[in-house]
Structures are given as structure tokens and as C-alpha cells.
Amino acid sequence: GAGVSQSPRYKVAKRGQDVALRCDPISGHVSLFWYQQALGQGPEFLTYFQNEAQLDKSGLPSDRFFAERPEGSVSTLKIQRTQQEDSAVYLCASSPNNYGYTFGSGTRLTVV
Amino acid sequence: SQQGEEDPQALSIQEGENATMNCSYKTSINNLQWYRQNSGRGLVHLILIRSNEREKHSGRLRVTLDTSKKSSSLLITASRAADTASYFCATPIAGKSTFGDGTTLTVKP
């Protein structure tokens, strides 16, 4: 596609539920990034991939968060046993060379 | 703590005026990027300035970089209501970009 596609656009989860957020990057983009953005704040780095290799996961807030990109294209961010503090917008970005990201529109997660 | 910090946090101007926002960062960089985010949307890449550049232009945007002061500024000239958005600077460190909390710009028609 022409841009980075994220789904679902909105997700409401009950506390304790597992969720999976999907990112379709721009075809051919080697690097893929996940960010978490709380209301009124800038994006906070979660993790990034180069092809299928997860090179940095230092931003994942707990072991409830897991990301994968098994074939070096589509990526999934999974959050287990969601908690209210997980409520945020989750942004995915891809880049051909780390010199400028193309972001998706994000998934707004609300944990109730 | 954030690598990049934007200033001011909020800016309100009339259409046609110029808007200037600043970014300070902490460590040495190879390049600095500015992004725009409209409400409820993802970030859009505006411009990249490399560490060996002092000024760069793109349309109504002018970016400056002062590596000695570890700061950058973004100037939007002849602002329009459509420029209303949040603006972020980002500095790539070890392959990943770190963002500040942004400047929220409101342009009144």
C-alpha cells in the first residue's frame, strides 16, 4: 500500500484481556518501529525491528508486552493481561533507512 | 527523560503570522527531524537537517540547527489555519528516534 496501515483503529479491552495490534509497513521498508503515545505527550519508543530481527526492545514497559515481525514485513504488538495504564495510542512507523519515518494513524487502545 | 524538548509547549497566533518553535537535545546527533501531528492522526515527517547543516528550507518551513548549543528551531512563515497541529522534534540515537512532548500550535483564522 501507499502508507503504513494499522489495525484496528480503535480497541476497547476489558482489564485482563489480551490484545493484538497489527502494523502493515510500507513494502520494502527495512526498519519498523512501535511507539506508545499518551494523551498530550510525545511518542515513547517501545521497540524496533530491522527486517525480522528485533534489535531493540528496551522501551517495552513490562513482560506483558511482546512484538514480532516473523517475515520481516507485517508486525504485531501483543499486550497480555491489559491494565488501565496501557490505555494509549500505539503508533507504528517504518523507514527504508532510519532517516525519516512514515507513521501509521495508530491504534487507540482503551482498557476499561 | 526525553532526548528532545520542544519549547514553547503551546503557541497561539493569527493566520498570516510566523510561528517559531524550538527544540533542545542532550547528546551528539547525526541529524534532527521535525514532525507534525494533527489531532487523532499519526506523525508526518516534515524535514530533516543533518549535523553539518546550519539551515534548511522547505516551502514555508525553515529549520536551523546549532550543534554547539544543542538546539534547533522550526519557523513556519505566513501561517495558515491548516498549520494547526502539534510539532515534534526527533533525534535518532542508536537507530531509534526519541521525541519530545511537542509544541501545540493553534493558528486562528
PDB file of C-alpha atoms in Angstrom:
ATOM      1  CA  GLY A   1       0.000   0.000   0.000  1.00  0.00           C
ATOM      2  CA  ALA A   2       0.900   3.642  -0.177  1.00  0.00           C
ATOM      3  CA  GLY A   3       1.315   4.143   3.555  1.00  0.00           C
ATOM      4  CA  VAL A   4       1.654   2.400   6.894  1.00  0.00           C
ATOM      5  CA  SER A   5      -1.569   0.692   7.835  1.00  0.00           C
ATOM      6  CA  GLN A   6      -2.549  -0.105  11.401  1.00  0.00           C
ATOM      7  CA  SER A   7      -5.477  -2.123  12.637  1.00  0.00           C
ATOM      8  CA  PRO A   8      -7.726  -1.952  14.441  1.00  0.00           C
ATOM      9  CA  ARG A   9      -8.118   1.817  14.511  1.00  0.00           C
ATOM     10  CA  TYR A  10      -9.797   1.636  17.912  1.00  0.00           C
ATOM     11  CA  LYS A  11      -9.789  -1.132  20.501  1.00  0.00           C
ATOM     12  CA  VAL A  12     -11.646  -1.323  23.793  1.00  0.00           C
ATOM     13  CA  ALA A  13     -10.449  -4.100  26.056  1.00  0.00           C
ATOM     14  CA  LYS A  14     -11.583  -5.214  29.441  1.00  0.00           C
ATOM     15  CA  ARG A  15      -8.871  -5.242  32.063  1.00  0.00           C
ATOM     16  CA  GLY A  16      -7.091  -8.570  31.959  1.00  0.00           C
ATOM     17  CA  GLN A  17      -7.874  -9.216  28.300  1.00  0.00           C
ATOM     18  CA  ASP A  18      -5.130  -9.884  25.758  1.00  0.00           C
ATOM     19  CA  VAL A  19      -4.938  -7.666  22.670  1.00  0.00           C
ATOM     20  CA  ALA A  20      -3.042  -7.830  19.378  1.00  0.00           C
ATOM     21  CA  LEU A  21      -2.299  -4.747  17.304  1.00  0.00           C
ATOM     22  CA  ARG A  22      -1.256  -5.077  13.701  1.00  0.00           C
ATOM     23  CA  CYS A  23       1.043  -2.964  11.555  1.00  0.00           C
ATOM     24  CA  ASP A  24       1.481  -3.236   7.795  1.00  0.00           C
ATOM     25  CA  PRO A  25       4.559  -1.192   6.875  1.00  0.00           C
ATOM     26  CA  ILE A  26       5.386   0.268   3.508  1.00  0.00           C
ATOM     27  CA  SER A  27       6.578  -2.511   1.222  1.00  0.00           C
ATOM     28  CA  GLY A  28      10.352  -2.750   1.185  1.00  0.00           C
ATOM     29  CA  HIS A  29      10.900  -0.713   4.344  1.00  0.00           C
ATOM     30  CA  VAL A  30      13.548  -2.495   6.342  1.00  0.00           C
ATOM     31  CA  SER A  31      13.009  -0.788   9.690  1.00  0.00           C
ATOM     32  CA  LEU A  32       9.813  -0.906  11.715  1.00  0.00           C
ATOM     33  CA  PHE A  33       9.170   0.881  14.989  1.00  0.00           C
ATOM     34  CA  TRP A  34       6.487   0.773  17.667  1.00  0.00           C
ATOM     35  CA  TYR A  35       5.757   3.800  19.845  1.00  0.00           C
ATOM     36  CA  GLN A  36       3.279   4.432  22.649  1.00  0.00           C
ATOM     37  CA  GLN A  37       1.722   7.874  22.908  1.00  0.00           C
ATOM     38  CA  ALA A  38      -0.197   9.019  25.962  1.00  0.00           C
ATOM     39  CA  LEU A  39      -2.604  11.940  25.663  1.00  0.00           C
ATOM     40  CA  GLY A  40      -0.785  15.248  25.411  1.00  0.00           C
ATOM     41  CA  GLN A  41       2.651  13.679  25.253  1.00  0.00           C
ATOM     42  CA  GLY A  42       5.127  12.745  22.595  1.00  0.00           C
ATOM     43  CA  PRO A  43       5.595   9.209  21.325  1.00  0.00           C
ATOM     44  CA  GLU A  44       7.613   6.937  23.601  1.00  0.00           C
ATOM     45  CA  PHE A  45       9.791   4.309  21.965  1.00  0.00           C
ATOM     46  CA  LEU A  46       8.795   0.700  22.571  1.00  0.00           C
ATOM     47  CA  THR A  47      10.744  -1.492  20.162  1.00  0.00           C
ATOM     48  CA  TYR A  48      12.210  -1.698  16.683  1.00  0.00           C
ATOM     49  CA  PHE A  49      12.955  -4.266  14.022  1.00  0.00           C
ATOM     50  CA  GLN A  50      15.329  -4.434  11.142  1.00  0.00           C
ATOM     51  CA  ASN A  51      13.766  -6.956   8.815  1.00  0.00           C
ATOM     52  CA  GLU A  52      12.686  -9.806  11.117  1.00  0.00           C
ATOM     53  CA  ALA A  53      15.310  -9.116  13.783  1.00  0.00           C
ATOM     54  CA  GLN A  54      14.178  -7.268  16.889  1.00  0.00           C
ATOM     55  CA  LEU A  55      17.199  -5.051  17.515  1.00  0.00           C
ATOM     56  CA  ASP A  56      15.936  -3.080  20.478  1.00  0.00           C
ATOM     57  CA  LYS A  57      13.096  -3.804  22.863  1.00  0.00           C
ATOM     58  CA  SER A  58      14.297  -1.627  25.697  1.00  0.00           C
ATOM     59  CA  GLY A  59      11.155   0.506  25.662  1.00  0.00           C
ATOM     60  CA  LEU A  60       8.678  -2.280  26.296  1.00  0.00           C
ATOM     61  CA  PRO A  61       7.239  -1.381  29.716  1.00  0.00           C
ATOM     62  CA  SER A  62       6.820  -4.912  31.029  1.00  0.00           C
ATOM     63  CA  ASP A  63       6.969  -8.561  30.058  1.00  0.00           C
ATOM     64  CA  ARG A  64       3.281  -8.300  29.221  1.00  0.00           C
ATOM     65  CA  PHE A  65       4.300  -6.560  26.014  1.00  0.00           C
ATOM     66  CA  PHE A  66       5.585  -8.622  23.117  1.00  0.00           C
ATOM     67  CA  ALA A  67       6.266  -7.708  19.498  1.00  0.00           C
ATOM     68  CA  GLU A  68       7.099  -9.815  16.496  1.00  0.00           C
ATOM     69  CA  ARG A  69       7.799  -9.442  12.794  1.00  0.00           C
ATOM     70  CA  PRO A  70       8.337 -13.029  11.685  1.00  0.00           C
ATOM     71  CA  GLU A  71       8.737 -12.476   7.937  1.00  0.00           C
ATOM     72  CA  GLY A  72      10.237  -9.030   8.029  1.00  0.00           C
ATOM     73  CA  SER A  73       7.052  -7.336   6.884  1.00  0.00           C
ATOM     74  CA  VAL A  74       3.867  -7.246   8.985  1.00  0.00           C
ATOM     75  CA  SER A  75       4.375  -6.746  12.705  1.00  0.00           C
ATOM     76  CA  THR A  76       2.144  -7.490  15.666  1.00  0.00           C
ATOM     77  CA  LEU A  77       2.312  -5.883  19.082  1.00  0.00           C
ATOM     78  CA  LYS A  78       0.698  -8.066  21.709  1.00  0.00           C
ATOM     79  CA  ILE A  79      -0.260  -6.950  25.180  1.00  0.00           C
ATOM     80  CA  GLN A  80      -1.233  -9.624  27.657  1.00  0.00           C
ATOM     81  CA  ARG A  81      -3.474  -9.112  30.675  1.00  0.00           C
ATOM     82  CA  THR A  82      -4.127  -5.469  29.797  1.00  0.00           C
ATOM     83  CA  GLN A  83      -4.230  -2.894  32.555  1.00  0.00           C
ATOM     84  CA  GLN A  84      -5.685   0.600  32.628  1.00  0.00           C
ATOM     85  CA  GLU A  85      -2.266   2.213  32.355  1.00  0.00           C
ATOM     86  CA  ASP A  86      -1.865   0.519  28.959  1.00  0.00           C
ATOM     87  CA  SER A  87      -4.521   2.873  27.555  1.00  0.00           C
ATOM     88  CA  ALA A  88      -2.775   4.952  24.893  1.00  0.00           C
ATOM     89  CA  VAL A  89      -2.337   5.337  21.173  1.00  0.00           C
ATOM     90  CA  TYR A  90       0.075   2.789  19.740  1.00  0.00           C
ATOM     91  CA  LEU A  91       1.902   4.100  16.695  1.00  0.00           C
ATOM     92  CA  CYS A  92       3.789   2.072  14.139  1.00  0.00           C
ATOM     93  CA  ALA A  93       6.340   3.610  11.788  1.00  0.00           C
ATOM     94  CA  SER A  94       8.507   2.234   9.024  1.00  0.00           C
ATOM     95  CA  SER A  95      11.575   3.555   7.304  1.00  0.00           C
ATOM     96  CA  PRO A  96      13.824   2.469   4.466  1.00  0.00           C
ATOM     97  CA  ASN A  97      16.927   3.824   6.120  1.00  0.00           C
ATOM     98  CA  ASN A  98      16.167   5.240   9.623  1.00  0.00           C
ATOM     99  CA  TYR A  99      16.374   8.770   8.222  1.00  0.00           C
ATOM    100  CA  GLY A 100      12.728   9.599   8.178  1.00  0.00           C
ATOM    101  CA  TYR A 101       9.796   7.632   9.419  1.00  0.00           C
ATOM    102  CA  THR A 102       6.384   7.145   7.871  1.00  0.00           C
ATOM    103  CA  PHE A 103       3.849   6.702  10.629  1.00  0.00           C
ATOM    104  CA  GLY A 104       0.537   4.936  10.598  1.00  0.00           C
ATOM    105  CA  SER A 105      -2.559   6.569  12.068  1.00  0.00           C
ATOM    106  CA  GLY A 106      -2.231   4.483  15.207  1.00  0.00           C
ATOM    107  CA  THR A 107      -4.431   2.212  17.273  1.00  0.00           C
ATOM    108  CA  ARG A 108      -6.213   3.867  20.178  1.00  0.00           C
ATOM    109  CA  LEU A 109      -6.407   1.319  22.988  1.00  0.00           C
ATOM    110  CA  THR A 110      -8.782   1.926  25.866  1.00  0.00           C
ATOM    111  CA  VAL A 111      -8.702  -0.509  28.766  1.00  0.00           C
ATOM    112  CA  VAL A 112     -11.837  -0.438  30.904  1.00  0.00           C
TER     113      VAL A 112
ATOM    114  CA  SER B   1      13.899  11.587  30.300  1.00  0.00           C
ATOM    115  CA  GLN B   2      13.355  12.812  26.774  1.00  0.00           C
ATOM    116  CA  GLN B   3      16.274  13.496  24.459  1.00  0.00           C
ATOM    117  CA  GLY B   4      14.431  16.305  22.710  1.00  0.00           C
ATOM    118  CA  GLU B   5      12.370  19.002  24.387  1.00  0.00           C
ATOM    119  CA  GLU B   6      10.222  21.460  22.459  1.00  0.00           C
ATOM    120  CA  ASP B   7       9.516  24.992  23.545  1.00  0.00           C
ATOM    121  CA  PRO B   8       7.024  26.579  23.949  1.00  0.00           C
ATOM    122  CA  GLN B   9       4.518  23.902  24.960  1.00  0.00           C
ATOM    123  CA  ALA B  10       1.732  25.858  23.303  1.00  0.00           C
ATOM    124  CA  LEU B  11       1.620  28.701  20.793  1.00  0.00           C
ATOM    125  CA  SER B  12      -1.401  30.614  19.504  1.00  0.00           C
ATOM    126  CA  ILE B  13      -1.114  33.030  16.578  1.00  0.00           C
ATOM    127  CA  GLN B  14      -3.235  34.705  13.915  1.00  0.00           C
ATOM    128  CA  GLU B  15      -3.308  33.460  10.355  1.00  0.00           C
ATOM    129  CA  GLY B  16      -0.563  35.106   8.333  1.00  0.00           C
ATOM    130  CA  GLU B  17       1.825  35.460  11.255  1.00  0.00           C
ATOM    131  CA  ASN B  18       5.033  33.484  11.611  1.00  0.00           C
ATOM    132  CA  ALA B  19       5.403  30.710  14.174  1.00  0.00           C
ATOM    133  CA  THR B  20       8.694  29.750  15.763  1.00  0.00           C
ATOM    134  CA  MET B  21       9.222  26.726  17.934  1.00  0.00           C
ATOM    135  CA  ASN B  22      12.420  25.450  19.467  1.00  0.00           C
ATOM    136  CA  CYS B  23      13.943  22.109  20.304  1.00  0.00           C
ATOM    137  CA  SER B  24      16.791  21.326  22.671  1.00  0.00           C
ATOM    138  CA  TYR B  25      18.532  17.988  22.890  1.00  0.00           C
ATOM    139  CA  LYS B  26      21.147  16.430  25.109  1.00  0.00           C
ATOM    140  CA  THR B  27      23.572  14.229  23.213  1.00  0.00           C
ATOM    141  CA  SER B  28      25.501  14.451  19.953  1.00  0.00           C
ATOM    142  CA  ILE B  29      23.416  13.741  16.878  1.00  0.00           C
ATOM    143  CA  ASN B  30      23.846  12.879  13.212  1.00  0.00           C
ATOM    144  CA  ASN B  31      20.616  14.546  12.222  1.00  0.00           C
ATOM    145  CA  LEU B  32      17.473  16.088  13.655  1.00  0.00           C
ATOM    146  CA  GLN B  33      13.965  15.712  12.274  1.00  0.00           C
ATOM    147  CA  TRP B  34      10.748  17.669  12.677  1.00  0.00           C
ATOM    148  CA  TYR B  35       7.320  16.073  12.528  1.00  0.00           C
ATOM    149  CA  ARG B  36       3.752  17.369  12.562  1.00  0.00           C
ATOM    150  CA  GLN B  37       0.797  15.593  14.153  1.00  0.00           C
ATOM    151  CA  ASN B  38      -2.786  16.570  13.509  1.00  0.00           C
ATOM    152  CA  SER B  39      -5.267  15.636  16.203  1.00  0.00           C
ATOM    153  CA  GLY B  40      -6.021  11.913  16.201  1.00  0.00           C
ATOM    154  CA  ARG B  41      -3.562  11.139  13.453  1.00  0.00           C
ATOM    155  CA  GLY B  42      -0.056   9.761  13.096  1.00  0.00           C
ATOM    156  CA  LEU B  43       3.028  11.902  12.750  1.00  0.00           C
ATOM    157  CA  VAL B  44       4.056  13.306   9.388  1.00  0.00           C
ATOM    158  CA  HIS B  45       7.730  13.819   8.602  1.00  0.00           C
ATOM    159  CA  LEU B  46       8.386  17.475   7.676  1.00  0.00           C
ATOM    160  CA  ILE B  47      12.105  17.994   7.318  1.00  0.00           C
ATOM    161  CA  LEU B  48      15.479  16.526   8.262  1.00  0.00           C
ATOM    162  CA  ILE B  49      18.592  18.559   8.951  1.00  0.00           C
ATOM    163  CA  ARG B  50      21.982  16.918   9.197  1.00  0.00           C
ATOM    164  CA  SER B  51      24.535  17.789  11.841  1.00  0.00           C
ATOM    165  CA  ASN B  52      26.802  19.513   9.278  1.00  0.00           C
ATOM    166  CA  GLU B  53      23.978  21.776   8.096  1.00  0.00           C
ATOM    167  CA  ARG B  54      23.039  25.039   9.768  1.00  0.00           C
ATOM    168  CA  GLU B  55      19.846  25.906   7.937  1.00  0.00           C
ATOM    169  CA  LYS B  56      17.388  24.203   5.645  1.00  0.00           C
ATOM    170  CA  HIS B  57      14.259  25.355   3.829  1.00  0.00           C
ATOM    171  CA  SER B  58      11.221  23.508   2.562  1.00  0.00           C
ATOM    172  CA  GLY B  59       8.359  25.630   1.277  1.00  0.00           C
ATOM    173  CA  ARG B  60       7.161  27.777   4.184  1.00  0.00           C
ATOM    174  CA  LEU B  61       9.351  25.873   6.651  1.00  0.00           C
ATOM    175  CA  ARG B  62      12.766  26.990   7.777  1.00  0.00           C
ATOM    176  CA  VAL B  63      14.824  24.878  10.157  1.00  0.00           C
ATOM    177  CA  THR B  64      18.028  25.895  11.854  1.00  0.00           C
ATOM    178  CA  LEU B  65      20.456  23.765  13.807  1.00  0.00           C
ATOM    179  CA  ASP B  66      23.075  24.914  16.299  1.00  0.00           C
ATOM    180  CA  THR B  67      25.086  21.899  17.398  1.00  0.00           C
ATOM    181  CA  SER B  68      27.164  23.967  19.822  1.00  0.00           C
ATOM    182  CA  LYS B  69      24.016  24.851  21.738  1.00  0.00           C
ATOM    183  CA  LYS B  70      22.324  21.518  21.015  1.00  0.00           C
ATOM    184  CA  SER B  71      19.262  23.293  19.730  1.00  0.00           C
ATOM    185  CA  SER B  72      17.110  23.603  16.652  1.00  0.00           C
ATOM    186  CA  SER B  73      14.290  25.879  15.628  1.00  0.00           C
ATOM    187  CA  LEU B  74      11.388  25.456  13.234  1.00  0.00           C
ATOM    188  CA  LEU B  75       9.922  28.562  11.632  1.00  0.00           C
ATOM    189  CA  ILE B  76       6.624  28.421   9.777  1.00  0.00           C
ATOM    190  CA  THR B  77       6.086  31.558   7.725  1.00  0.00           C
ATOM    191  CA  ALA B  78       2.738  33.022   6.674  1.00  0.00           C
ATOM    192  CA  SER B  79       0.863  30.533   8.830  1.00  0.00           C
ATOM    193  CA  ARG B  80      -2.495  29.100   7.822  1.00  0.00           C
ATOM    194  CA  ALA B  81      -5.330  27.619   9.862  1.00  0.00           C
ATOM    195  CA  ALA B  82      -4.349  24.233   8.403  1.00  0.00           C
ATOM    196  CA  ASP B  83      -0.984  24.501  10.179  1.00  0.00           C
ATOM    197  CA  THR B  84      -2.808  23.952  13.474  1.00  0.00           C
ATOM    198  CA  ALA B  85      -1.187  20.806  14.872  1.00  0.00           C
ATOM    199  CA  SER B  86       1.428  19.563  17.312  1.00  0.00           C
ATOM    200  CA  TYR B  87       5.038  19.749  16.216  1.00  0.00           C
ATOM    201  CA  PHE B  88       7.759  17.414  17.447  1.00  0.00           C
ATOM    202  CA  CYS B  89      11.488  17.245  17.037  1.00  0.00           C
ATOM    203  CA  ALA B  90      13.171  13.853  16.940  1.00  0.00           C
ATOM    204  CA  THR B  91      16.775  12.822  17.267  1.00  0.00           C
ATOM    205  CA  PRO B  92      17.860   9.354  16.135  1.00  0.00           C
ATOM    206  CA  ILE B  93      20.110   7.636  18.633  1.00  0.00           C
ATOM    207  CA  ALA B  94      21.313   4.068  18.044  1.00  0.00           C
ATOM    208  CA  GLY B  95      18.821   3.541  15.258  1.00  0.00           C
ATOM    209  CA  LYS B  96      15.732   4.792  17.062  1.00  0.00           C
ATOM    210  CA  SER B  97      14.258   8.282  17.260  1.00  0.00           C
ATOM    211  CA  THR B  98      13.392   9.938  20.546  1.00  0.00           C
ATOM    212  CA  PHE B  99      10.622  12.546  20.593  1.00  0.00           C
ATOM    213  CA  GLY B 100       9.843  15.402  22.937  1.00  0.00           C
ATOM    214  CA  ASP B 101       6.348  16.293  24.114  1.00  0.00           C
ATOM    215  CA  GLY B 102       5.836  18.736  21.281  1.00  0.00           C
ATOM    216  CA  THR B 103       4.635  22.278  20.701  1.00  0.00           C
ATOM    217  CA  THR B 104       0.907  22.645  20.136  1.00  0.00           C
ATOM    218  CA  LEU B 105       0.343  25.350  17.538  1.00  0.00           C
ATOM    219  CA  THR B 106      -3.041  26.966  17.062  1.00  0.00           C
ATOM    220  CA  VAL B 107      -3.494  29.264  14.079  1.00  0.00           C
ATOM    221  CA  LYS B 108      -6.631  31.374  14.322  1.00  0.00           C
ATOM    222  CA  PRO B 109      -8.354  32.301  11.058  1.00  0.00           C
TER     223      PRO B 109
END
